[in-house]
Short mmCIF file of C-alpha atoms and ligand atoms in Angstrom, two decimals:
data_model
loop_
_atom_site.label_atom_id
_atom_site.label_comp_id
_atom_site.label_asym_id
_atom_site.label_seq_id
_atom_site.Cartn_x
_atom_site.Cartn_y
_atom_site.Cartn_z
CA UNK H 1 -37.39 5.25 -25.56
CA UNK H 2 -41.12 5.25 -26.13
CA UNK H 3 -43.43 3.71 -23.51
CA UNK H 4 -46.53 2.37 -25.26
CA UNK H 5 -49.70 0.92 -23.80
CA UNK H 6 -52.07 0.46 -26.72
CA UNK H 7 -51.90 -1.66 -29.82
CA UNK H 8 -52.37 0.96 -32.58
CA UNK H 9 -49.46 2.99 -31.15
CA UNK H 10 -47.30 -0.13 -30.91
CA UNK H 11 -48.08 -1.20 -34.47
CA UNK H 12 -47.24 2.28 -35.83
CA UNK H 13 -43.96 2.43 -33.92
CA UNK H 14 -42.89 -1.08 -34.94
CA UNK H 15 -43.64 -0.21 -38.57
CA UNK H 16 -41.40 2.86 -38.25
CA UNK H 17 -38.58 0.83 -36.61
CA UNK H 18 -38.78 -1.75 -39.38
CA UNK H 19 -38.37 0.84 -42.12
CA UNK H 20 -35.57 -0.18 -44.53
CA UNK H 21 -35.75 -3.80 -43.39
CA UNK H 22 -34.34 -3.17 -39.91
CA UNK H 23 -34.62 -6.06 -37.46
CA UNK H 24 -36.36 -6.12 -34.09
CA UNK H 25 -35.56 -8.14 -30.95
CA UNK H 26 -38.14 -8.72 -28.20
CA UNK H 27 -37.35 -9.34 -24.54
CA UNK H 28 -40.60 -10.40 -22.83
CA UNK H 29 -40.61 -9.70 -19.06
CA UNK H 30 -42.93 -9.20 -16.12
CA UNK H 31 -40.81 -6.25 -14.89
CA UNK H 32 -38.92 -5.85 -11.59
CA UNK H 33 -35.89 -6.01 -13.84
CA UNK H 34 -32.50 -7.31 -12.71
CA UNK H 35 -29.15 -8.09 -14.36
CA UNK H 36 -30.60 -11.28 -15.87
CA UNK H 37 -33.12 -9.23 -17.86
CA UNK H 38 -30.49 -6.66 -18.76
CA UNK H 39 -28.22 -9.41 -20.17
CA UNK H 40 -31.13 -10.38 -22.46
CA UNK H 41 -31.48 -6.75 -23.56
CA UNK H 42 -27.75 -6.51 -24.30
CA UNK H 43 -27.85 -9.70 -26.36
CA UNK H 44 -30.96 -8.38 -28.14
CA UNK H 45 -29.01 -5.27 -29.11
CA UNK H 46 -26.23 -7.45 -30.55
CA UNK H 47 -28.70 -9.50 -32.58
CA UNK H 48 -31.05 -6.85 -33.93
CA UNK H 49 -31.07 -3.19 -34.86
CA UNK H 50 -33.90 -2.37 -32.44
CA UNK H 51 -34.98 -3.78 -29.08
CA UNK H 52 -38.49 -3.90 -27.66
CA UNK H 53 -38.98 -4.93 -24.02
CA UNK H 54 -42.43 -5.90 -22.79
CA UNK H 55 -43.46 -5.55 -19.17
CA UNK H 56 -46.73 -7.31 -18.40
CA UNK H 57 -47.54 -9.14 -15.18
CA UNK H 58 -49.62 -11.82 -16.83
CA UNK H 59 -52.56 -12.87 -14.61
CA UNK H 60 -53.20 -16.01 -16.66
CA UNK H 61 -49.92 -17.65 -15.61
CA UNK H 62 -50.56 -17.30 -11.85
CA UNK H 63 -52.57 -19.89 -9.95
CA UNK H 64 -55.37 -18.83 -7.55
CA UNK H 65 -53.10 -19.07 -4.48
CA UNK H 66 -49.99 -17.62 -6.08
CA UNK H 67 -48.34 -14.21 -5.84
CA UNK H 68 -50.09 -12.20 -8.59
CA UNK H 69 -51.01 -9.34 -6.23
CA UNK H 70 -47.66 -9.34 -4.42
CA UNK H 71 -45.55 -9.60 -7.59
CA UNK H 72 -43.14 -6.61 -7.54
CA UNK H 73 -44.19 -3.77 -9.82
CA UNK H 74 -41.78 -0.87 -10.30
CA UNK H 75 -42.23 0.39 -13.80
CA UNK H 76 -40.56 3.78 -13.29
CA UNK H 77 -37.27 2.16 -12.16
CA UNK H 78 -37.52 -0.45 -14.91
CA UNK H 79 -38.15 2.22 -17.56
CA UNK H 80 -35.08 4.14 -16.40
CA UNK H 81 -32.90 1.01 -16.67
CA UNK H 82 -34.24 0.23 -20.15
CA UNK H 83 -33.75 3.78 -21.35
CA UNK H 84 -30.12 3.71 -20.16
CA UNK H 85 -29.64 0.38 -21.96
CA UNK H 86 -30.73 1.88 -25.29
CA UNK H 87 -34.09 0.10 -25.62
CA UNK H 88 -36.32 1.56 -28.34
CA UNK H 89 -39.79 0.64 -27.07
CA UNK H 90 -41.16 -0.35 -23.68
CA UNK H 91 -44.38 -2.22 -24.43
CA UNK H 92 -46.46 -2.09 -21.24
CA UNK H 93 -50.06 -2.99 -22.08
CA UNK H 94 -52.80 -3.02 -19.44
CA UNK H 95 -54.67 -6.23 -18.65
CA UNK H 96 -57.66 -4.90 -20.66
CA UNK H 97 -55.50 -4.32 -23.72
CA UNK H 98 -53.97 -7.82 -23.48
CA UNK H 99 -57.23 -9.60 -22.57
CA UNK H 100 -60.20 -7.50 -23.71
CA UNK H 101 -63.69 -8.52 -22.60
CA UNK H 102 -64.68 -11.70 -24.44
CA UNK H 103 -61.14 -13.00 -24.81
CA UNK H 104 -61.56 -16.77 -25.26
CA UNK H 105 -58.37 -18.30 -26.65
CA UNK H 106 -55.98 -20.57 -24.79
CA UNK H 107 -52.72 -22.00 -26.15
CA UNK H 108 -51.98 -25.32 -24.50
CA UNK H 109 -49.06 -27.67 -25.16
CA UNK H 110 -48.82 -31.31 -24.15
CA UNK H 111 -45.57 -33.21 -23.52
CA UNK H 112 -43.03 -30.64 -22.34
CA UNK H 113 -45.59 -28.93 -20.09
CA UNK H 114 -46.65 -32.04 -18.24
CA UNK H 115 -43.98 -32.54 -15.56
CA UNK H 116 -42.01 -30.23 -13.25
CA UNK H 117 -43.64 -26.78 -12.99
CA UNK H 118 -46.44 -27.92 -15.30
CA UNK H 119 -47.44 -30.45 -12.64
CA UNK H 120 -46.74 -28.17 -9.66
CA UNK H 121 -48.51 -25.14 -11.16
CA UNK H 122 -51.54 -26.35 -13.17
CA UNK H 123 -52.40 -23.97 -16.01
CA UNK H 124 -49.16 -21.99 -15.66
CA UNK H 125 -47.76 -22.88 -19.07
CA UNK H 126 -51.10 -22.29 -20.80
CA UNK H 127 -50.87 -18.75 -19.46
CA UNK H 128 -47.25 -18.38 -20.57
CA UNK H 129 -47.84 -19.86 -24.04
CA UNK H 130 -50.93 -17.71 -24.60
CA UNK H 131 -49.31 -14.43 -23.59
CA UNK H 132 -46.03 -15.14 -25.41
CA UNK H 133 -47.96 -15.94 -28.61
CA UNK H 134 -49.83 -12.66 -28.22
CA UNK H 135 -46.59 -10.75 -27.58
CA UNK H 136 -45.06 -12.30 -30.71
CA UNK H 137 -48.10 -11.29 -32.76
CA UNK H 138 -48.14 -7.79 -31.30
CA UNK H 139 -44.43 -7.01 -31.72
CA UNK H 140 -43.62 -9.38 -34.63
CA UNK H 141 -39.96 -9.67 -33.61
CA UNK H 142 -37.24 -11.35 -35.67
CA UNK H 143 -35.70 -12.72 -32.50
CA UNK H 144 -36.93 -13.16 -28.91
CA UNK H 145 -34.73 -13.73 -25.88
CA UNK H 146 -35.44 -15.74 -22.72
CA UNK H 147 -33.35 -16.78 -19.71
CA UNK H 148 -32.40 -20.40 -19.06
CA UNK H 149 -33.37 -19.89 -15.41
CA UNK H 150 -36.91 -20.70 -16.54
CA UNK H 151 -35.62 -23.71 -18.45
CA UNK H 152 -38.96 -25.45 -18.84
CA UNK H 153 -40.54 -22.20 -20.05
CA UNK H 154 -37.79 -21.86 -22.66
CA UNK H 155 -38.36 -25.46 -23.78
CA UNK H 156 -42.13 -24.87 -24.01
CA UNK H 157 -41.64 -21.71 -26.08
CA UNK H 158 -39.18 -23.41 -28.44
CA UNK H 159 -41.69 -26.26 -28.98
CA UNK H 160 -44.58 -23.84 -29.52
CA UNK H 161 -42.61 -21.85 -32.12
CA UNK H 162 -41.88 -25.08 -34.02
CA UNK H 163 -45.44 -26.40 -33.73
CA UNK H 164 -47.14 -23.16 -34.78
CA UNK H 165 -44.51 -22.19 -37.42
CA UNK H 166 -44.02 -18.85 -35.71
CA UNK H 167 -41.52 -16.76 -37.68
CA UNK H 168 -39.25 -15.84 -34.76
CA UNK H 169 -35.83 -17.09 -33.64
CA UNK H 170 -35.72 -18.07 -29.97
CA UNK H 171 -32.49 -17.39 -28.10
CA UNK H 172 -31.87 -18.73 -24.59
CA UNK H 173 -29.20 -17.18 -22.39
CA UNK H 174 -27.44 -18.72 -19.37
CA UNK H 175 -28.85 -17.96 -15.93
CA UNK H 176 -27.35 -14.87 -14.32
CA UNK H 177 -26.32 -15.42 -10.70
CA UNK H 178 -25.45 -13.30 -7.70
CA UNK H 179 -21.79 -13.54 -6.64
CA UNK H 180 -22.63 -16.27 -4.13
CA UNK H 181 -24.41 -18.35 -6.78
CA UNK H 182 -28.12 -17.70 -6.20
CA UNK H 183 -29.96 -17.40 -9.52
CA UNK H 184 -31.23 -13.86 -10.07
CA UNK H 185 -35.02 -13.67 -9.87
CA UNK H 186 -37.54 -10.89 -9.32
CA UNK H 187 -38.99 -13.09 -6.56
CA UNK H 188 -35.71 -13.00 -4.55
CA UNK H 189 -36.94 -9.64 -3.21
CA UNK H 190 -39.50 -11.58 -1.11
CA UNK H 191 -36.74 -13.34 0.89
CA UNK H 192 -35.80 -12.19 4.39
CA UNK H 193 -32.07 -11.88 5.15
CA UNK H 194 -32.03 -15.28 6.83
CA UNK H 195 -34.06 -16.94 4.03
CA UNK H 196 -31.71 -15.41 1.46
CA UNK H 197 -28.78 -17.18 3.21
CA UNK H 198 -30.59 -20.52 3.38
CA UNK H 199 -31.73 -20.18 -0.25
CA UNK H 200 -28.13 -20.69 -1.35
CA UNK H 201 -28.63 -24.37 -0.59
CA UNK H 202 -30.60 -24.64 -3.85
CA UNK H 203 -27.74 -23.90 -6.30
CA UNK H 204 -25.31 -25.72 -3.99
CA UNK H 205 -27.44 -28.88 -3.81
CA UNK H 206 -27.85 -28.90 -7.59
CA UNK H 207 -24.12 -28.27 -8.08
CA UNK H 208 -23.16 -31.10 -5.72
CA UNK H 209 -25.62 -33.52 -7.36
CA UNK H 210 -24.22 -32.61 -10.79
CA UNK H 211 -20.65 -33.29 -9.58
CA UNK H 212 -21.66 -36.67 -8.14
CA UNK H 213 -23.55 -37.78 -11.25
CA UNK H 214 -20.77 -36.67 -13.57
CA UNK H 215 -18.34 -38.71 -11.43
CA UNK H 216 -20.54 -41.76 -11.90
CA UNK H 217 -22.79 -41.82 -8.80
CA UNK H 218 -26.28 -43.14 -9.40
CA UNK H 219 -28.85 -40.53 -10.39
CA UNK H 220 -31.24 -41.66 -7.64
CA UNK H 221 -28.70 -41.34 -4.84
CA UNK H 222 -27.46 -37.93 -6.04
CA UNK H 223 -31.05 -36.65 -6.23
CA UNK H 224 -31.86 -38.03 -2.76
CA UNK H 225 -28.83 -36.22 -1.27
CA UNK H 226 -29.84 -32.96 -2.96
CA UNK H 227 -33.39 -33.26 -1.59
CA UNK H 228 -32.04 -33.99 1.92
CA UNK H 229 -29.77 -30.93 1.71
CA UNK H 230 -32.69 -28.70 0.74
CA UNK H 231 -34.82 -30.09 3.58
CA UNK H 232 -31.96 -29.50 6.06
CA UNK H 233 -31.83 -25.86 5.02
CA UNK H 234 -35.54 -25.35 5.60
CA UNK H 235 -36.95 -25.69 2.06
CA UNK H 236 -40.54 -26.86 2.39
CA UNK H 237 -42.27 -28.10 0.35
CA UNK H 238 -39.76 -29.38 -2.19
CA UNK H 239 -41.75 -29.66 -5.41
CA UNK H 240 -39.07 -31.54 -7.31
CA UNK H 241 -35.39 -32.17 -7.86
CA UNK H 242 -35.24 -34.12 -11.11
CA UNK H 243 -32.83 -35.04 -13.88
CA UNK H 244 -34.38 -34.60 -17.32
CA UNK H 245 -33.40 -34.95 -20.95
CA UNK H 246 -32.01 -31.51 -21.88
CA UNK H 247 -34.16 -31.26 -25.03
CA UNK H 248 -37.42 -33.07 -24.24
CA UNK H 249 -37.51 -32.78 -20.42
CA UNK H 250 -38.33 -36.46 -20.12
CA UNK H 251 -37.20 -37.73 -16.68
CA UNK H 252 -33.91 -39.68 -16.70
CA UNK H 253 -32.69 -42.31 -14.26
CA UNK H 254 -29.33 -42.90 -15.97
CA UNK H 255 -26.99 -40.15 -17.15
CA UNK H 256 -26.51 -41.37 -20.71
CA UNK H 257 -27.14 -38.18 -22.71
CA UNK H 258 -27.07 -34.40 -22.19
CA UNK H 259 -29.32 -33.66 -19.24
CA UNK H 260 -30.70 -30.85 -17.14
CA UNK H 261 -31.00 -31.03 -13.39
CA UNK H 262 -33.97 -28.95 -12.24
CA UNK H 263 -35.19 -28.06 -8.77
CA UNK H 264 -38.12 -26.13 -7.31
CA UNK H 265 -38.86 -25.60 -3.63
CA UNK H 266 -40.28 -23.05 -1.24
CA UNK H 267 -38.14 -21.07 1.19
CA UNK H 268 -40.57 -19.42 3.61
CA UNK H 269 -43.34 -18.12 1.37
CA UNK H 270 -41.11 -17.82 -1.71
CA UNK H 271 -41.02 -20.44 -4.41
CA UNK H 272 -37.55 -20.67 -6.00
CA UNK H 273 -36.48 -22.56 -9.10
CA UNK H 274 -33.05 -23.30 -10.52
CA UNK H 275 -31.40 -25.69 -12.99
CA UNK H 276 -28.01 -26.66 -14.41
CA UNK H 277 -26.65 -28.72 -17.29
CA UNK H 278 -25.36 -32.21 -16.47
CA UNK H 279 -23.23 -33.96 -19.07
CA UNK H 280 -22.37 -37.62 -19.42
CA UNK H 281 -18.63 -38.44 -19.43
O1 PAF X 1 -40.43 -15.23 -17.75
C1 PAF X 1 -41.30 -14.32 -17.61
O2 PAF X 1 -41.03 -13.24 -17.10
C2 PAF X 1 -42.71 -14.59 -18.09
O3 PAF X 1 -43.08 -15.91 -17.88
C3 PAF X 1 -42.95 -14.18 -19.55
C4 PAF X 1 -42.09 -14.98 -20.52
C5 PAF X 1 -42.64 -12.69 -19.73
C6 PAF X 1 -44.41 -14.40 -19.93
O4 PAF X 1 -45.26 -13.67 -19.11
#
């Protein structure tokens, strides 16, 4: 595996990988890799001849009071995992390579970015859309893989690829969970032992609300119970627990089409997100 940090080296290596029409998959990450990322890598290997993984903790997608400085960085461990998994290139640009002096472009979507995390984290999806567009232009992958844990992010990227006619196939993979059900996330490392136990209330509250709605309970009452359960387990603040159209993310008050139930709340200092599919009878 080659670890590359500058664009001319990346371009030359991608050109070499592509020789004889060979395909390339990209798994964009911010590092601190876990089994969720590794499942994306595995799927990338099934779908393309070569796999590139990017590790870049993107400052533009963090708000001023968020965890940019604290975000876990452990490139040596990550590189070892990627090497073992048969990755061809680790693309790990510096901030100066990604955003050289004078950088002035911002990719901003309306619609799908407006609610949920878009409302709770102003500017977050501009940062995501801008860096993902740059990563696509840098690596020029045939296929790019993202986890459904960041469901709104996946929806935003799908929309952006359609809107900008980007020549890349987007593949979303189901959320990987710990045995007890907590969604895997690099941010789980911030949780204390006690917070880690209480955090389980998030997947459980969403799971219970899904069961109730699919049995015919009203959306409002199921959401209210889920919010109460999170509050009882010490989540504070609760940014949202909302049922949305699975494709457009428009809020839903009646379960009459395929939906996604999404939640975001803070446990101690750690903001956790999770989501599950909810299907009408
Ligand atoms: O999901 C992430 O890790 C990041 O948001 C991404 C897609 C790598 C963009 O920085």
